[in-house]
Amino acid sequence: MGLIINGWQICSAENKVCLGSEEVSLQPLCMSLLLFLSKRAGSVVERHEIIQHVWQGRVVSEDALNNSIRKIRRALGDDPRMPKLIETINKKGYRLIAKVIESEDNAHTMK
């Protein structure tokens, strides 16, 4: 099963995202965060929920979350001031605003 987020093909097993011939690696934690947001696409996901799920109860600062979001945005070419993928909800959390499609095809074989 493949996942496509706003045209980006997600290959979670390899921690990579692809758009056409462009391929970008993500850190495993960033991939987990992106996948978690994709499951809740269109909904505001509060910071504490993200930290609890992605960091699995480890104590981390909100800076760790902010840095991970920044890395995902950089990898996918998203602008936090005019987001097309991830919207920041001030003092609350984040919302994945991109179109998410589940595909029967493997992300590697899709063109």
Short mmCIF file of N, CA and C in Angstrom, two decimals:
data_model
loop_
_atom_site.label_atom_id
_atom_site.label_comp_id
_atom_site.label_asym_id
_atom_site.label_seq_id
_atom_site.Cartn_x
_atom_site.Cartn_y
_atom_site.Cartn_z
N MET A 1 0.85 -1.18 0.00
CA MET A 1 0.00 0.00 0.00
C MET A 1 0.90 1.24 0.00
N GLY A 2 0.66 2.12 -0.92
CA GLY A 2 1.42 3.36 -1.00
C GLY A 2 0.62 4.53 -0.49
N LEU A 3 1.30 5.60 -0.23
CA LEU A 3 0.67 6.83 0.26
C LEU A 3 1.23 7.98 -0.56
N ILE A 4 0.34 8.85 -1.00
CA ILE A 4 0.74 10.03 -1.76
C ILE A 4 0.20 11.25 -1.03
N ILE A 5 1.08 12.19 -0.74
CA ILE A 5 0.69 13.43 -0.06
C ILE A 5 1.01 14.58 -0.98
N ASN A 6 -0.04 15.18 -1.52
CA ASN A 6 0.10 16.33 -2.42
C ASN A 6 1.08 16.04 -3.56
N GLY A 7 1.00 14.84 -4.10
CA GLY A 7 1.87 14.45 -5.21
C GLY A 7 3.15 13.75 -4.78
N TRP A 8 3.56 13.92 -3.53
CA TRP A 8 4.77 13.26 -3.03
C TRP A 8 4.46 11.81 -2.72
N GLN A 9 5.22 10.91 -3.28
CA GLN A 9 5.09 9.48 -3.00
C GLN A 9 5.89 9.17 -1.74
N ILE A 10 5.24 8.53 -0.80
CA ILE A 10 5.86 8.25 0.49
C ILE A 10 6.34 6.81 0.52
N CYS A 11 7.62 6.62 0.79
CA CYS A 11 8.18 5.28 0.95
C CYS A 11 8.68 5.19 2.38
N SER A 12 7.76 4.87 3.28
CA SER A 12 8.09 4.89 4.71
C SER A 12 9.14 3.85 5.09
N ALA A 13 9.17 2.72 4.40
CA ALA A 13 10.14 1.67 4.72
C ALA A 13 11.57 2.16 4.52
N GLU A 14 11.75 3.09 3.57
CA GLU A 14 13.09 3.61 3.27
C GLU A 14 13.27 5.05 3.75
N ASN A 15 12.26 5.60 4.44
CA ASN A 15 12.30 6.98 4.93
C ASN A 15 12.61 7.97 3.81
N LYS A 16 11.88 7.80 2.68
CA LYS A 16 12.08 8.67 1.53
C LYS A 16 10.75 9.18 1.03
N VAL A 17 10.79 10.36 0.40
CA VAL A 17 9.66 10.90 -0.32
C VAL A 17 10.13 11.24 -1.72
N CYS A 18 9.27 11.01 -2.71
CA CYS A 18 9.64 11.24 -4.11
C CYS A 18 8.57 12.05 -4.81
N LEU A 19 9.03 12.97 -5.65
CA LEU A 19 8.15 13.75 -6.51
C LEU A 19 8.81 13.75 -7.88
N GLY A 20 8.25 12.97 -8.79
CA GLY A 20 8.89 12.81 -10.10
C GLY A 20 10.24 12.14 -9.90
N SER A 21 11.29 12.77 -10.43
CA SER A 21 12.63 12.20 -10.29
C SER A 21 13.34 12.69 -9.02
N GLU A 22 12.70 13.61 -8.29
CA GLU A 22 13.30 14.13 -7.04
C GLU A 22 13.03 13.15 -5.91
N GLU A 23 14.08 12.82 -5.18
CA GLU A 23 13.98 11.90 -4.04
C GLU A 23 14.66 12.54 -2.84
N VAL A 24 13.94 12.60 -1.72
CA VAL A 24 14.46 13.24 -0.51
C VAL A 24 14.36 12.26 0.66
N SER A 25 15.43 12.15 1.42
CA SER A 25 15.43 11.30 2.61
C SER A 25 14.92 12.09 3.81
N LEU A 26 14.18 11.42 4.66
CA LEU A 26 13.72 12.01 5.92
C LEU A 26 14.29 11.18 7.08
N GLN A 27 14.53 11.83 8.20
CA GLN A 27 14.91 11.09 9.39
C GLN A 27 13.72 10.23 9.81
N PRO A 28 13.96 9.08 10.41
CA PRO A 28 12.86 8.19 10.82
C PRO A 28 11.80 8.89 11.68
N LEU A 29 12.22 9.75 12.59
CA LEU A 29 11.27 10.47 13.43
C LEU A 29 10.39 11.40 12.61
N CYS A 30 10.98 12.06 11.64
CA CYS A 30 10.21 12.95 10.75
C CYS A 30 9.22 12.14 9.92
N MET A 31 9.62 10.97 9.45
CA MET A 31 8.71 10.12 8.69
C MET A 31 7.54 9.69 9.57
N SER A 32 7.82 9.31 10.81
CA SER A 32 6.75 8.92 11.73
C SER A 32 5.78 10.07 11.95
N LEU A 33 6.31 11.27 12.08
CA LEU A 33 5.48 12.45 12.27
C LEU A 33 4.62 12.71 11.04
N LEU A 34 5.21 12.63 9.86
CA LEU A 34 4.46 12.85 8.62
C LEU A 34 3.35 11.81 8.47
N LEU A 35 3.64 10.57 8.77
CA LEU A 35 2.64 9.51 8.67
C LEU A 35 1.51 9.71 9.69
N PHE A 36 1.87 10.15 10.89
CA PHE A 36 0.86 10.40 11.92
C PHE A 36 -0.07 11.53 11.49
N LEU A 37 0.50 12.61 10.97
CA LEU A 37 -0.33 13.72 10.49
C LEU A 37 -1.20 13.28 9.31
N SER A 38 -0.68 12.40 8.45
CA SER A 38 -1.45 11.95 7.29
C SER A 38 -2.69 11.16 7.71
N LYS A 39 -2.60 10.45 8.82
CA LYS A 39 -3.75 9.70 9.32
C LYS A 39 -4.85 10.62 9.82
N ARG A 40 -4.49 11.84 10.15
CA ARG A 40 -5.43 12.82 10.69
C ARG A 40 -5.56 14.02 9.75
N ALA A 41 -5.29 13.82 8.48
CA ALA A 41 -5.31 14.90 7.49
C ALA A 41 -6.60 15.70 7.58
N GLY A 42 -6.45 17.03 7.55
CA GLY A 42 -7.59 17.92 7.62
C GLY A 42 -8.00 18.29 9.03
N SER A 43 -7.50 17.58 10.02
CA SER A 43 -7.83 17.84 11.42
C SER A 43 -6.66 18.47 12.14
N VAL A 44 -6.97 19.32 13.11
CA VAL A 44 -5.93 19.88 13.96
C VAL A 44 -5.45 18.79 14.91
N VAL A 45 -4.16 18.57 14.93
CA VAL A 45 -3.57 17.59 15.84
C VAL A 45 -2.77 18.38 16.86
N GLU A 46 -3.16 18.25 18.11
CA GLU A 46 -2.52 19.03 19.16
C GLU A 46 -1.11 18.53 19.43
N ARG A 47 -0.27 19.48 19.85
CA ARG A 47 1.14 19.19 20.10
C ARG A 47 1.33 18.00 21.05
N HIS A 48 0.58 17.99 22.14
CA HIS A 48 0.77 16.91 23.12
C HIS A 48 0.42 15.55 22.52
N GLU A 49 -0.56 15.49 21.61
CA GLU A 49 -0.90 14.23 20.94
C GLU A 49 0.25 13.75 20.05
N ILE A 50 0.82 14.71 19.32
CA ILE A 50 1.93 14.38 18.43
C ILE A 50 3.12 13.85 19.23
N ILE A 51 3.47 14.58 20.27
CA ILE A 51 4.61 14.19 21.10
C ILE A 51 4.36 12.82 21.73
N GLN A 52 3.15 12.60 22.23
CA GLN A 52 2.83 11.31 22.86
C GLN A 52 2.94 10.17 21.85
N HIS A 53 2.44 10.37 20.64
CA HIS A 53 2.44 9.28 19.66
C HIS A 53 3.81 9.09 19.01
N VAL A 54 4.39 10.18 18.51
CA VAL A 54 5.63 10.06 17.74
C VAL A 54 6.83 9.79 18.64
N TRP A 55 6.90 10.48 19.76
CA TRP A 55 8.03 10.28 20.67
C TRP A 55 7.73 9.22 21.71
N GLN A 56 6.55 8.64 21.67
CA GLN A 56 6.13 7.51 22.50
C GLN A 56 6.43 7.69 23.98
N GLY A 57 6.00 8.83 24.49
CA GLY A 57 6.10 9.07 25.92
C GLY A 57 7.42 9.62 26.41
N ARG A 58 8.43 9.69 25.54
CA ARG A 58 9.70 10.28 25.97
C ARG A 58 9.50 11.77 26.19
N VAL A 59 10.19 12.30 27.14
CA VAL A 59 10.09 13.72 27.44
C VAL A 59 10.93 14.49 26.43
N VAL A 60 10.26 15.35 25.67
CA VAL A 60 10.94 16.19 24.68
C VAL A 60 10.34 17.59 24.76
N SER A 61 11.10 18.56 24.32
CA SER A 61 10.60 19.93 24.31
C SER A 61 9.78 20.14 23.04
N GLU A 62 9.00 21.22 23.04
CA GLU A 62 8.26 21.57 21.84
C GLU A 62 9.21 21.95 20.71
N ASP A 63 10.42 22.35 21.07
CA ASP A 63 11.42 22.66 20.05
C ASP A 63 11.73 21.44 19.18
N ALA A 64 11.74 20.26 19.79
CA ALA A 64 12.00 19.03 19.03
C ALA A 64 10.90 18.82 17.99
N LEU A 65 9.66 19.07 18.39
CA LEU A 65 8.54 18.96 17.46
C LEU A 65 8.66 20.02 16.37
N ASN A 66 8.91 21.26 16.76
CA ASN A 66 9.05 22.35 15.78
C ASN A 66 10.16 22.06 14.78
N ASN A 67 11.28 21.55 15.25
CA ASN A 67 12.41 21.22 14.37
C ASN A 67 12.04 20.12 13.38
N SER A 68 11.29 19.13 13.86
CA SER A 68 10.87 18.03 12.98
C SER A 68 9.91 18.54 11.90
N ILE A 69 8.98 19.39 12.28
CA ILE A 69 8.06 19.99 11.31
C ILE A 69 8.85 20.81 10.29
N ARG A 70 9.83 21.56 10.76
CA ARG A 70 10.67 22.38 9.88
C ARG A 70 11.40 21.50 8.86
N LYS A 71 11.92 20.36 9.32
CA LYS A 71 12.64 19.45 8.41
C LYS A 71 11.70 18.86 7.36
N ILE A 72 10.49 18.51 7.76
CA ILE A 72 9.51 17.98 6.80
C ILE A 72 9.17 19.05 5.78
N ARG A 73 8.91 20.25 6.25
CA ARG A 73 8.58 21.35 5.34
C ARG A 73 9.72 21.61 4.35
N ARG A 74 10.93 21.61 4.85
CA ARG A 74 12.09 21.84 3.98
C ARG A 74 12.20 20.74 2.93
N ALA A 75 12.02 19.49 3.35
CA ALA A 75 12.13 18.36 2.43
C ALA A 75 11.05 18.40 1.34
N LEU A 76 9.85 18.84 1.70
CA LEU A 76 8.74 18.84 0.77
C LEU A 76 8.51 20.20 0.11
N GLY A 77 9.37 21.16 0.42
CA GLY A 77 9.27 22.48 -0.21
C GLY A 77 8.06 23.27 0.23
N ASP A 78 7.64 23.12 1.48
CA ASP A 78 6.49 23.85 1.99
C ASP A 78 6.94 25.12 2.71
N ASP A 79 6.18 26.19 2.55
CA ASP A 79 6.47 27.48 3.17
C ASP A 79 5.52 27.69 4.35
N PRO A 80 6.06 27.82 5.57
CA PRO A 80 5.17 27.98 6.72
C PRO A 80 4.32 29.26 6.67
N ARG A 81 4.77 30.27 5.92
CA ARG A 81 3.99 31.51 5.81
C ARG A 81 2.82 31.37 4.85
N MET A 82 2.98 30.51 3.85
CA MET A 82 1.92 30.24 2.88
C MET A 82 1.87 28.72 2.65
N PRO A 83 1.44 27.98 3.66
CA PRO A 83 1.53 26.52 3.60
C PRO A 83 0.60 25.89 2.57
N LYS A 84 1.13 24.84 1.95
CA LYS A 84 0.33 24.01 1.05
C LYS A 84 0.25 22.59 1.58
N LEU A 85 1.09 22.29 2.57
CA LEU A 85 1.12 20.94 3.12
C LEU A 85 0.77 20.90 4.61
N ILE A 86 1.53 21.63 5.42
CA ILE A 86 1.33 21.59 6.87
C ILE A 86 1.06 23.00 7.38
N GLU A 87 -0.09 23.15 8.03
CA GLU A 87 -0.49 24.44 8.59
C GLU A 87 -0.23 24.44 10.10
N THR A 88 0.38 25.52 10.58
CA THR A 88 0.59 25.68 12.02
C THR A 88 -0.66 26.32 12.61
N ILE A 89 -1.18 25.73 13.66
CA ILE A 89 -2.30 26.28 14.39
C ILE A 89 -1.71 26.84 15.69
N ASN A 90 -1.57 28.16 15.75
CA ASN A 90 -0.88 28.80 16.86
C ASN A 90 -1.37 28.34 18.22
N LYS A 91 -0.40 28.03 19.08
CA LYS A 91 -0.61 27.61 20.46
C LYS A 91 -1.47 26.35 20.59
N LYS A 92 -1.59 25.60 19.49
CA LYS A 92 -2.40 24.39 19.53
C LYS A 92 -1.69 23.19 18.93
N GLY A 93 -1.33 23.29 17.64
CA GLY A 93 -0.72 22.14 16.99
C GLY A 93 -0.54 22.36 15.51
N TYR A 94 -0.79 21.31 14.73
CA TYR A 94 -0.58 21.35 13.29
C TYR A 94 -1.73 20.64 12.58
N ARG A 95 -1.92 21.02 11.31
CA ARG A 95 -2.92 20.36 10.48
C ARG A 95 -2.30 20.08 9.12
N LEU A 96 -2.40 18.83 8.69
CA LEU A 96 -1.96 18.47 7.34
C LEU A 96 -3.09 18.88 6.40
N ILE A 97 -2.82 19.88 5.56
CA ILE A 97 -3.84 20.41 4.67
C ILE A 97 -3.69 19.87 3.25
N ALA A 98 -2.66 19.10 3.01
CA ALA A 98 -2.40 18.53 1.69
C ALA A 98 -3.38 17.39 1.40
N LYS A 99 -3.57 17.13 0.12
CA LYS A 99 -4.38 16.01 -0.30
C LYS A 99 -3.61 14.72 -0.04
N VAL A 100 -4.28 13.76 0.60
CA VAL A 100 -3.66 12.47 0.92
C VAL A 100 -4.42 11.38 0.18
N ILE A 101 -3.68 10.55 -0.54
CA ILE A 101 -4.27 9.45 -1.30
C ILE A 101 -3.58 8.15 -0.90
N GLU A 102 -4.39 7.14 -0.60
CA GLU A 102 -3.84 5.81 -0.39
C GLU A 102 -3.92 5.09 -1.72
N SER A 103 -2.84 4.45 -2.08
CA SER A 103 -2.72 3.79 -3.38
C SER A 103 -2.42 2.31 -3.19
N GLU A 104 -2.92 1.51 -4.09
CA GLU A 104 -2.62 0.07 -4.07
C GLU A 104 -1.19 -0.18 -4.49
N ASP A 105 -0.65 0.74 -5.28
CA ASP A 105 0.70 0.56 -5.82
C ASP A 105 1.75 0.86 -4.77
N ASN A 106 2.90 0.24 -4.95
CA ASN A 106 4.05 0.54 -4.12
C ASN A 106 4.61 1.88 -4.57
N ALA A 107 5.00 2.72 -3.62
CA ALA A 107 5.49 4.06 -3.95
C ALA A 107 6.70 4.02 -4.88
N HIS A 108 7.52 2.97 -4.83
CA HIS A 108 8.70 2.90 -5.68
C HIS A 108 8.35 2.70 -7.15
N THR A 109 7.26 2.01 -7.41
CA THR A 109 6.93 1.68 -8.78
C THR A 109 6.09 2.75 -9.46
N MET A 110 5.61 3.72 -8.70
CA MET A 110 4.75 4.76 -9.27
C MET A 110 5.57 5.81 -9.97
N LYS A 111 5.06 6.34 -11.06
CA LYS A 111 5.75 7.40 -11.81
C LYS A 111 4.85 8.59 -11.95
#
